[in-house]
XYZ file of C-alpha atoms in Angstrom:
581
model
C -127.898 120.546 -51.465
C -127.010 122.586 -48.444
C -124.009 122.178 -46.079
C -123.427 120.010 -42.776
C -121.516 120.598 -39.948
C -120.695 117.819 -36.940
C -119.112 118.467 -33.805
C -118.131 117.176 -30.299
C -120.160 118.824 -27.760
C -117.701 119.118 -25.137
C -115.886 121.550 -26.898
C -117.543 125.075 -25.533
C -115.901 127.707 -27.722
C -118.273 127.573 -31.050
C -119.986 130.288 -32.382
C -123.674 128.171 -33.143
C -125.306 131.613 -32.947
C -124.607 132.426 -36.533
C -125.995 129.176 -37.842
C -129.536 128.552 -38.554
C -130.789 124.597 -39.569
C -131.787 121.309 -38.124
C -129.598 120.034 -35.174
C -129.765 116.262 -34.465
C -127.929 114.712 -31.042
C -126.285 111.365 -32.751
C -124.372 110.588 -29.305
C -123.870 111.429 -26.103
C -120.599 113.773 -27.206
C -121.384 114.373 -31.460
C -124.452 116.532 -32.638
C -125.465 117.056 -35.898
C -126.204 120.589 -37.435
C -127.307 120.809 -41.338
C -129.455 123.574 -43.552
C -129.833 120.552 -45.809
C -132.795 117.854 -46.430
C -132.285 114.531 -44.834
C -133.218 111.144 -44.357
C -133.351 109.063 -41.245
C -133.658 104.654 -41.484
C -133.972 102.418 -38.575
C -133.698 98.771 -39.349
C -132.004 96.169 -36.539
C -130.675 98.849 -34.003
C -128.847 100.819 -36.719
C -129.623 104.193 -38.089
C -128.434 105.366 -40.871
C -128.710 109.346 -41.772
C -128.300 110.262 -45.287
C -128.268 113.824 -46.360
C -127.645 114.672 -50.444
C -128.939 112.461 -53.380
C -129.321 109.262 -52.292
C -130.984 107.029 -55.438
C -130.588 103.257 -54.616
C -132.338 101.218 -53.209
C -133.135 101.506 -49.372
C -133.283 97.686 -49.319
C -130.197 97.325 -50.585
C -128.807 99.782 -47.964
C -130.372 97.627 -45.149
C -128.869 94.435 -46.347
C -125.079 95.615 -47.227
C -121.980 96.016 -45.122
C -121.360 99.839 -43.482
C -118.624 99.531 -45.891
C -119.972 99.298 -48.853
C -122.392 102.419 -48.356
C -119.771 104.645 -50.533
C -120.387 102.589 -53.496
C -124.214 103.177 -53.861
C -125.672 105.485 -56.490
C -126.255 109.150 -55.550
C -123.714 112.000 -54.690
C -124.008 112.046 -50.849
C -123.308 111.239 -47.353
C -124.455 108.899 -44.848
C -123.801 108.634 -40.740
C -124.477 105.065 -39.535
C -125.380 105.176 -36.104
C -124.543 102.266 -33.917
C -125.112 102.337 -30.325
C -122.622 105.213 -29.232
C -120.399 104.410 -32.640
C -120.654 106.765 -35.521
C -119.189 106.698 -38.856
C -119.189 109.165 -41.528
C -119.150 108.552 -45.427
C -119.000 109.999 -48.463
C -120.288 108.617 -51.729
C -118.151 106.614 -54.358
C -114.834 108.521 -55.016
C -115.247 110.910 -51.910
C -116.478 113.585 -54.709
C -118.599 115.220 -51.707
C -115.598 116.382 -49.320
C -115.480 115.923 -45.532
C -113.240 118.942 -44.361
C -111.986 118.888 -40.553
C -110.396 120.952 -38.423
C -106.688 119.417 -36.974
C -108.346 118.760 -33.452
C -110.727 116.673 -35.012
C -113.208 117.972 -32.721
C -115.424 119.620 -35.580
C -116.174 117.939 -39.501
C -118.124 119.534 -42.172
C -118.766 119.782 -45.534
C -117.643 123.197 -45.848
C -113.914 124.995 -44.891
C -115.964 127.948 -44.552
C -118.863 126.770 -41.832
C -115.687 125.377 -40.029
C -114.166 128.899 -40.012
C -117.089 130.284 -38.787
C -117.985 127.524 -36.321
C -114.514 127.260 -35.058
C -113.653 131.130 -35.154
C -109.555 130.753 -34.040
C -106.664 131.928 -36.042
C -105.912 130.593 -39.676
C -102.957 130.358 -40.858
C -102.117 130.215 -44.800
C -100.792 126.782 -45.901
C -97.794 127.897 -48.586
C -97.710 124.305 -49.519
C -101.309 123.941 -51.200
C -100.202 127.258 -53.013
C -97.658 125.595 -54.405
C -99.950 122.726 -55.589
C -102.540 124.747 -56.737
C -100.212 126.685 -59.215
C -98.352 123.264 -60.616
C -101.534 120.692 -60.290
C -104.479 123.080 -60.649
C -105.624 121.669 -57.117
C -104.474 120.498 -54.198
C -102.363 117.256 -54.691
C -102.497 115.998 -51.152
C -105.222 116.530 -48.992
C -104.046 119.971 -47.680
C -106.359 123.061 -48.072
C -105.451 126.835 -48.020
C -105.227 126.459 -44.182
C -103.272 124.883 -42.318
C -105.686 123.957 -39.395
C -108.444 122.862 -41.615
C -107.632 119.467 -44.115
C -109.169 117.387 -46.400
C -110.135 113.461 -45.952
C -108.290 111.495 -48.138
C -110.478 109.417 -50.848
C -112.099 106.224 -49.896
C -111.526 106.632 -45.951
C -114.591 107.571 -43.468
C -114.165 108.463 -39.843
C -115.498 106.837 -36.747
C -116.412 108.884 -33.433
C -116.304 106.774 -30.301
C -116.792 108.296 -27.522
C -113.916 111.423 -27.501
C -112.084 109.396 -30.502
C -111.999 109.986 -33.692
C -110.627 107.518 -36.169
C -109.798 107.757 -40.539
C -109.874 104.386 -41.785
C -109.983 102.950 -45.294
C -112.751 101.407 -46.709
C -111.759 100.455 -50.257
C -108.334 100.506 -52.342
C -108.412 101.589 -55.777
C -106.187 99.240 -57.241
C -108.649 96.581 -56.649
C -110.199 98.234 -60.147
C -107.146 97.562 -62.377
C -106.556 94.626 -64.383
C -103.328 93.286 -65.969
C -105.393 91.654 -68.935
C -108.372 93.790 -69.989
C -111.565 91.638 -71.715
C -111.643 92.737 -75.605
C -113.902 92.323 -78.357
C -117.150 93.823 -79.358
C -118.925 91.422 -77.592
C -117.448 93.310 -74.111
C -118.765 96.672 -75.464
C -122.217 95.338 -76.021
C -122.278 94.169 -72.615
C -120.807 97.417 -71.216
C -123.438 99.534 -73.342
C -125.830 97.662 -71.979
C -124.951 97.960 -68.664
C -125.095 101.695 -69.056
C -128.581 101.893 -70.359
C -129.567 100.050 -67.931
C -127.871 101.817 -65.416
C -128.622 105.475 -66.385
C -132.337 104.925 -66.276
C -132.113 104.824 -62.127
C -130.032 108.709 -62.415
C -132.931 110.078 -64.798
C -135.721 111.216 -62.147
C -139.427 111.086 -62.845
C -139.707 114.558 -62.797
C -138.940 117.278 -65.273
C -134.925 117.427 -65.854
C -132.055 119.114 -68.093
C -129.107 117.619 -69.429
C -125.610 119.710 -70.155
C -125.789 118.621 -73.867
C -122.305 119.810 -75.587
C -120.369 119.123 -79.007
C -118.488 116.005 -77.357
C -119.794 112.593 -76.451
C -120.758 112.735 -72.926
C -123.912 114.639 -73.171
C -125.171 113.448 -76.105
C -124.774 109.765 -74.566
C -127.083 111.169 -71.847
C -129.513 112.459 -74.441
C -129.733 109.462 -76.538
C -130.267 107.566 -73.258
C -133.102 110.125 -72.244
C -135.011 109.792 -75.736
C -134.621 106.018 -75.943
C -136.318 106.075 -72.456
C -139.142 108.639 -73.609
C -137.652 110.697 -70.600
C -139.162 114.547 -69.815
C -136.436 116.634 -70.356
C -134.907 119.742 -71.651
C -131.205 120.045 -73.371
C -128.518 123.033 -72.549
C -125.055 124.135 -72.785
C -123.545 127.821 -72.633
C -120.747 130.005 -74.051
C -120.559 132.469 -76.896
C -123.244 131.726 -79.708
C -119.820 130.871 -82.277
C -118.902 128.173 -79.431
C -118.947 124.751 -80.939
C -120.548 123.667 -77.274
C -123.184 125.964 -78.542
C -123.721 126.116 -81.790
C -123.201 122.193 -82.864
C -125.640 120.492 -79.627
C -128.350 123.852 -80.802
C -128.421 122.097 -84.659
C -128.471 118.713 -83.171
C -131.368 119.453 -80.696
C -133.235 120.862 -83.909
C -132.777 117.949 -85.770
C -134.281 115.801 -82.814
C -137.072 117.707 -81.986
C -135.705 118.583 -78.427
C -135.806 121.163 -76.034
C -132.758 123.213 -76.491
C -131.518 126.374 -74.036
C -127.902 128.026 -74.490
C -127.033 131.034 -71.567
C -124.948 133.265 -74.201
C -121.573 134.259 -71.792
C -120.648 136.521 -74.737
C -123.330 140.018 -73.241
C -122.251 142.850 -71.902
C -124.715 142.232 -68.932
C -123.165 138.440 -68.196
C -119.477 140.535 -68.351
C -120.727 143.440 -66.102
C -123.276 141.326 -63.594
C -122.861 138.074 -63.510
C -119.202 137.007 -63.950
C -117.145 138.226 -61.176
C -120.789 137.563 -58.487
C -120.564 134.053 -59.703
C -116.750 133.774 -59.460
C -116.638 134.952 -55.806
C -119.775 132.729 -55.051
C -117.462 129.787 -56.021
C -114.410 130.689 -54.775
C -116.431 130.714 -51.361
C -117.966 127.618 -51.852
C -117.159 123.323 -51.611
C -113.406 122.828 -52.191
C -112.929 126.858 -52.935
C -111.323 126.190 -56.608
C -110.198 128.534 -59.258
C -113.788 131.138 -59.080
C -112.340 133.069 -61.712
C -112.214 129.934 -64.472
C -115.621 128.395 -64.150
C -117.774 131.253 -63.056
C -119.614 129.417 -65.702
C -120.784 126.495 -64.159
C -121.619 128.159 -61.110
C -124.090 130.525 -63.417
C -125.312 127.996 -65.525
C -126.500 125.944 -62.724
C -128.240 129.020 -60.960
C -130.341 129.493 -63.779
C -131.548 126.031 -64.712
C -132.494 125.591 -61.254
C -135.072 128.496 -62.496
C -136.900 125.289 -64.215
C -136.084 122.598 -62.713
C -134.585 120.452 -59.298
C -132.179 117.837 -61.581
C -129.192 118.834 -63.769
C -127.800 114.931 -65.496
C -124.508 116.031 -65.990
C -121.509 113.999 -68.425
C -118.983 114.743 -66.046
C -115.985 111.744 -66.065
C -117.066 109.986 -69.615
C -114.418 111.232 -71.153
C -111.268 110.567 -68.975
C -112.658 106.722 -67.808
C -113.523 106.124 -71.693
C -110.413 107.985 -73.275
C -106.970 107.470 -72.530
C -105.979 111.300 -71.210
C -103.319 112.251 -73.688
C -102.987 116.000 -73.491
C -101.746 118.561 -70.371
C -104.313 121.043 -69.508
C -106.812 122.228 -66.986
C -107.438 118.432 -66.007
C -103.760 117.073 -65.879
C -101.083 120.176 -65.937
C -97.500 119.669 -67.442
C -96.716 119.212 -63.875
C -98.843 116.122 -63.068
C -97.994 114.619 -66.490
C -93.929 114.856 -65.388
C -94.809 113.077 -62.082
C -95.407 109.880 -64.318
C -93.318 110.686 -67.187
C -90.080 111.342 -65.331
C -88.534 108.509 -64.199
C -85.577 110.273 -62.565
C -86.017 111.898 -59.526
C -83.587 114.250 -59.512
C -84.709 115.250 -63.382
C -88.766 115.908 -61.788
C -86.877 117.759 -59.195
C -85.662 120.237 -61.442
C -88.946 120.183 -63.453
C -91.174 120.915 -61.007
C -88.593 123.494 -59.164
C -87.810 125.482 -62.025
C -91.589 125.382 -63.538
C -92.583 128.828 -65.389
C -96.331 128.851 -63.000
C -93.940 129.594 -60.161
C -92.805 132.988 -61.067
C -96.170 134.304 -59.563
C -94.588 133.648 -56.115
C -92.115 135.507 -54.121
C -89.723 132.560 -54.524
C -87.614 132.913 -51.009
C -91.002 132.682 -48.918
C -91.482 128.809 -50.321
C -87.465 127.681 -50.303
C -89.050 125.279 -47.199
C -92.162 124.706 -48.394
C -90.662 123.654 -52.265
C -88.365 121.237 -51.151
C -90.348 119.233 -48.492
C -93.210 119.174 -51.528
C -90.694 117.717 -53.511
C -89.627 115.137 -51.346
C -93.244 114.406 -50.372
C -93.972 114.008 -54.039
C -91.427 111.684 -54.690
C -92.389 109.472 -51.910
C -95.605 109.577 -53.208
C -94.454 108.407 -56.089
C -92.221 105.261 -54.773
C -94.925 104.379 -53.189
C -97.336 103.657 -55.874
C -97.891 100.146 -56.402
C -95.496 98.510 -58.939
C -98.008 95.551 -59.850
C -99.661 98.487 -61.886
C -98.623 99.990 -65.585
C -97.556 103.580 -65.587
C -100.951 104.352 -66.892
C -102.602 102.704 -64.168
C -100.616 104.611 -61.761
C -101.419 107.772 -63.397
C -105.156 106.500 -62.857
C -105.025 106.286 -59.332
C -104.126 109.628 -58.933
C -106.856 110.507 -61.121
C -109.206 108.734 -59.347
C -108.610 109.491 -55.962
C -107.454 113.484 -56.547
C -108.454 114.498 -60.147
C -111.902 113.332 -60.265
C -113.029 114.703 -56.777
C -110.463 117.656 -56.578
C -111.361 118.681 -59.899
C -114.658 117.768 -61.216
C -116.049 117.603 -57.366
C -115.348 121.152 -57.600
C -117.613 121.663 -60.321
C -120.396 119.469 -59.265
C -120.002 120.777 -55.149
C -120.707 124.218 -56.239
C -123.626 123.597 -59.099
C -125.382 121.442 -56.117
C -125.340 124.466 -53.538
C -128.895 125.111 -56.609
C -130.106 122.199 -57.450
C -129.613 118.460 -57.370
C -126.413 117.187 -60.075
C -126.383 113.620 -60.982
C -123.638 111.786 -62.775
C -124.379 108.600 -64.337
C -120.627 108.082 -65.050
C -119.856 108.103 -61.651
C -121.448 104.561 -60.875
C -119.546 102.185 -59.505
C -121.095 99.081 -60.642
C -120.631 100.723 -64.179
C -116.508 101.814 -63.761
C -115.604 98.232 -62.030
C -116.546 96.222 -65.226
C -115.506 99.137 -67.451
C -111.834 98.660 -66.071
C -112.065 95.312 -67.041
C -112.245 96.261 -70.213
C -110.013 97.203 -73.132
C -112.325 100.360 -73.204
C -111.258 102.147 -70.511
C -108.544 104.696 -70.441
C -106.772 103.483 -67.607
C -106.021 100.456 -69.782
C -104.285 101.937 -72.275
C -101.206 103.834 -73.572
C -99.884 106.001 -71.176
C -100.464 109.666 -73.055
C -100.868 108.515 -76.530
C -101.656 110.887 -79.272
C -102.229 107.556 -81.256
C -106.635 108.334 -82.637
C -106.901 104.821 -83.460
C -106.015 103.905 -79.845
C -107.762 106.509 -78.156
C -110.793 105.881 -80.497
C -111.512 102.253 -78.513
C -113.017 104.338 -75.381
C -115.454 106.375 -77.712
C -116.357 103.070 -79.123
C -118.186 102.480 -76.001
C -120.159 105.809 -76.515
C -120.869 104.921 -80.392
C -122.468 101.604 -78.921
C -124.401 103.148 -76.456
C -125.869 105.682 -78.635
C -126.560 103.245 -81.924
C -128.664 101.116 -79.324
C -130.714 104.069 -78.170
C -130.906 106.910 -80.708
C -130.252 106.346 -84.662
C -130.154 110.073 -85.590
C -127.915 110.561 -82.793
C -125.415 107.910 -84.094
C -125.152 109.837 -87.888
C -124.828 113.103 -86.075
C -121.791 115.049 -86.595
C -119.843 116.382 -83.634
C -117.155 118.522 -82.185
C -114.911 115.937 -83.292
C -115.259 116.620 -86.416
C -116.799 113.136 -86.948
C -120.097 111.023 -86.282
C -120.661 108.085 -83.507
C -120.913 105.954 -86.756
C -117.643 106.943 -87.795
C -116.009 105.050 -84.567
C -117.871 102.241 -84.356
C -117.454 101.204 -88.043
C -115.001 100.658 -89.899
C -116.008 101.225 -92.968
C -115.604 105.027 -91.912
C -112.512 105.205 -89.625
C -110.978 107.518 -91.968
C -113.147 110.191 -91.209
C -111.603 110.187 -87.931
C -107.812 110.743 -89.105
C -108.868 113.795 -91.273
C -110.088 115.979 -88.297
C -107.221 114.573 -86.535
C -104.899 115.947 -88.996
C -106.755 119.295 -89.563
C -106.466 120.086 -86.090
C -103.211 119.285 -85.476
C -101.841 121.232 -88.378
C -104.378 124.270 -87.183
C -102.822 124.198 -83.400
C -99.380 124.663 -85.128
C -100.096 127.955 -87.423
C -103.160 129.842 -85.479
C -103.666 130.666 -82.252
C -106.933 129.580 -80.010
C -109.432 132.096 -79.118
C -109.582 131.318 -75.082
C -112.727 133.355 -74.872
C -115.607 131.464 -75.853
C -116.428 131.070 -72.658
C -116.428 135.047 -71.698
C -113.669 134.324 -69.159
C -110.745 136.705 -70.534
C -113.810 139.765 -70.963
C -115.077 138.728 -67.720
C -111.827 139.465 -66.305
C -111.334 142.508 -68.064
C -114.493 143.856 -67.395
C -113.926 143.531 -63.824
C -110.613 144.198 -63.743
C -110.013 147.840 -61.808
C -111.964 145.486 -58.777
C -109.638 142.661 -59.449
C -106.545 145.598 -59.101
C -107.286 146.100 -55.953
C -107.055 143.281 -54.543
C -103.318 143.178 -55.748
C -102.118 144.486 -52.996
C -100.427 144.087 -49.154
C -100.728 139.986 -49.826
C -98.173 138.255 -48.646
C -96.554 135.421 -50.512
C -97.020 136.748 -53.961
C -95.191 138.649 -56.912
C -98.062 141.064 -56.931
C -96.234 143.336 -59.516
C -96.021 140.326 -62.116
C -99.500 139.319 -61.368
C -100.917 142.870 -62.601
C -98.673 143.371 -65.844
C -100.100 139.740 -66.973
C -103.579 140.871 -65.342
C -103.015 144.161 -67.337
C -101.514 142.125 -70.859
C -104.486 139.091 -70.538
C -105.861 138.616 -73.989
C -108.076 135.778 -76.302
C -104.918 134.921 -77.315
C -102.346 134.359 -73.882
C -101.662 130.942 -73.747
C -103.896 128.836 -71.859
C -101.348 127.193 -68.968
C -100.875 131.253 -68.807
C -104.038 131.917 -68.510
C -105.194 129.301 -65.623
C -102.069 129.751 -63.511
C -102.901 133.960 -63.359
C -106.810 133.047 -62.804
C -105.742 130.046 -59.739
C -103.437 132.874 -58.461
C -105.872 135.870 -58.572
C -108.412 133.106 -56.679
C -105.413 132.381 -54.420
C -105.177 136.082 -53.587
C -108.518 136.554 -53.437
C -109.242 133.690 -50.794
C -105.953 135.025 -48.857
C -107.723 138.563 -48.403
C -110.527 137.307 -47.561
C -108.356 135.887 -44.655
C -107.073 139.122 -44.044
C -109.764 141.396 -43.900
C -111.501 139.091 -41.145
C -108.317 139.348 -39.477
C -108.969 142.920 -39.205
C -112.356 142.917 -38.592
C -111.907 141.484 -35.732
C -108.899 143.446 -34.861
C -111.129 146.396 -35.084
């Protein structure tokens, strides 16, 4: 999928010279300029541009409200044309972004083609640093500039005339229930519903699917040979990776096409990592490069073989209730919701250890009106909801798009990424349901609990795939061991096994080849440690220089989001002087 870039006309002072693509004039003061494929429909004196993955039904699109545009299948976007009216979407869960510049005269789907189209000074937002390092990603809809933002989830824009306009179009809590449908009669609907469902993401054509040791891929796969689909399985890492070595013995089993790219070579290390890293860091919502080089690389080379990746992203956090801080939810993000007192999150998130990065006295400003912007946030969630629900919104609306958008923004810049969890048909009854994660415990570390959303995937795969349902995964248990009773307690003795192992061994972090991928690229990361404003560059290199297998992971991300930080800031910097020059 390539990029997009809309602007008013009257404004004189781009630089279109350095673009090449398709310009289209959609009014008398908005034109059009994309390097992407795109679709045009005319039906009653309405047109209706989509450009991305659009898969449902075009009749369907002619008979609905503008509104409810979002909620069709496909990752894309879609400018409804209406006399001299325009208005801009993005599909369910704004996971495409629309970024725009703070004079709303120019909107695109990329902060860089802004910065090139709109070539003015930038100036570095100290705020989203702050939310980078304690959320992972922005928590409001800042970006690392302050001129350029991001639209908030389920709004679009409208363009009338010289006006611009953000305007809701749906509210999330209109997915939460107080009483959640139960029974096993609910999860053979819901199962249902998926297989049915999934079969409009799987294209005609030759596809892979990111097949791993959890459930979400192997859902997809079961799906794929139930439906006698074309289609070859992957996943990557080191070759002792349980994402590798568990789906390879699986795919045997089956009879399937199987492909891992080994991250554990020398060449990956020397050639590929830190390419791939600043490739992402450039790209979409300009995330932590330096962590998922890996998705970025994977992507490039199954576009090699084919146009679709079906990708598991979101099964796990709607079907699970999220009960550990990581990559996804931080410590931080967890205390927003756990905290009741404010003056107690306050403290938390003031005195938090990923901080120390930071030359403390240049964010005394910028840390307190976060604060106080965060707590607002928080008073303002709505009250008719459980805590868990609350924490769900956030999900929804920031973690989902923010996070996983990343990932799926970046892979698409290759090929086309589907995500069959991301239907909304699918998540509105699933919410309904006692099977969803929003509807449950707020952070339990109770298996049995948890166990309910997985019972959806056991359902799903008994229905399609019977070797599938007896085969072990990274669990440490089967899809038969969920759904029946009879063998719930093969459940509690991973559970147990890996609990006691977290408490007297540490984790190898570098199945992935992240930590050698750093350090075999680490005299280039050295040097751009230096004359950058904002951070302790001094404590950056000695935990650069003291990164191991072994640091602990919170460690490891916030060093990796603040060497991308750094890296994006100099990027800044050296155009600065380019021009200056």
């Amino acid at each position: 999928m390539g990029e997009f870039i809309l602007f008013n006309t009257s404004v004189k002072s781009y630089q279109r010279k350095v673009f090449s693509g398709t310009s289209i004039q959609l009014s008398r003061h908005w034109e059009l300029m994309t390097n992407d494929t795109y679709t045009i429909i005319e039906y009653n004196d309405v047109k209706v541009i989509l450009l991305g993955d659009f898969i449902d039904s075009i009749e369907n699109l002619k008979n609905m409200e503008d509104h409810a545009i979002p909620r069709c299948r496909g990752n894309f976007y879609a400018i409804v044309i209406r006399g001299e009216r325009l208005s801009l979407y993005s599909s369910f869960l704004s996971i495409l972004p629309i970024f725009y510049h703070k004079d709303k005269t120019i909107f695109s789907s990329s902060i860089s083609w802004i910065q090139k189209w709109k070539n003015t000074e930038y100036t570095i937002d100290k705020k989203y640093i702050l939310e980078c390092l304690l959320f992972n990603y922005g928590f409001f809809n800042r970006t690392l500039y302050q001129e350029i933002h991001l639209l908030p989830c389920h709004t679009f824009l409208t363009f009338q005339e010289n006006s611009v306009s953000v305007i809701k179009h749906f509210e999330t809590r209109r997915l939460f229930t107080s009483f959640p449908n139960e029974g096993s009669k609910v999860a053979g609907t819901l199962s249902d519903l998926f297989i049915n469902t999934v079969k409009t993401y799987f294209p005609d054509d030759f596809f892979n699917i990111a097949f791993t040791s959890g459930f979400d891929g192997r859902t997809l796969v079961s799906c794929a040979t139930h439906l006698n689909k074309n289609f070859r399985t992957f996943s990557f890492g080191k070759i002792e990776n349980d994402d590798v070595r568990i789906p390879m013995l699986n795919a045997e089993e089956l009879g399937i096409p199987y492909h891992y790219f080994d991250l554990g070579t020398e060449d990956y290390y020397n050639n590929k990592y830190y390419a791939n890293a600043q490739k992402y860091l450039s790209s979409g919502y300009q995330g932590n490069g330096f962590l998922y080089a890996h998705f970025l690389y994977s992507a490039r080379q199954v576009s090699k073989e084919s146009r679709y990746l079906i990708s598991g992203v979101i099964g796990s956090e709607l079907f699970r209730a999220l009960h550990t801080t990581g990559a996804v939810t931080s410590h931080a993000l967890a205390d927003v919701f756990r905290i009741e007192r404010e003056q107690e999150l306050i403290e938390r998130l003031r005195n938090s250890p990923v901080l120390e990065v930071l030359v403390k006295n240049e964010f005394l400003m910028e840390l307190k009106e976060l604060l106080e912007e965060i707590i607002a946030y928080k008073k303002g969630l709505p009250k008719e909801l459980s805590v868990n629900q609350q924490f769900y919104s956030f999900v929804f609306e920031e973690t989902f798009r923010k996070f996983f958008g990343q990932w799926i923004v970046a892979q698409q810049q290759y090929l086309t990424v589907r995500t069959p969890f991301l239907d909304f048909n699918f998540i509105r009854e699933l919410l309904q349901s006692q099977y969803a994660g929003a509807n449950n415990d707020f952070f339990t570390n109770n298996p049995l609990k948890r166990m309910k959303g997985q019972y959806l995937y056991a359902d799903i795969i008994k229905k399609t795939n019977e070797t599938i349902y007896h085969q072990m995964t990274g669990k440490g248990y089967r899809p038969i061991d969920v759904r029946e009773m009879r063998y719930h307690h093969n459940i509690m003795i991973p559970f147990l096994t890996k609990r006691l192992k977290r408490k007297v061994t540490k984790t190898n972090l570098d199945n992935l080849g992240i930590i050698s991928g750093i350090k075999s690229n680490q005299q280039a990361l050295y040097k751009t440690l230096s004359d950058v404003p904002y951070f302790n560059l001094a404590r950056i290199e000695k935990q650069l220089t003291e990164l191991s297998p072994y640091t602990v992971e919170k460690e490891r991300d916030a060093l990796l989001m603040s060497l991308s930080l750094v890296h994006n800031i100099q990027s800044v910097k050296k155009k600065k002087e380019k021009e200056y020059v």
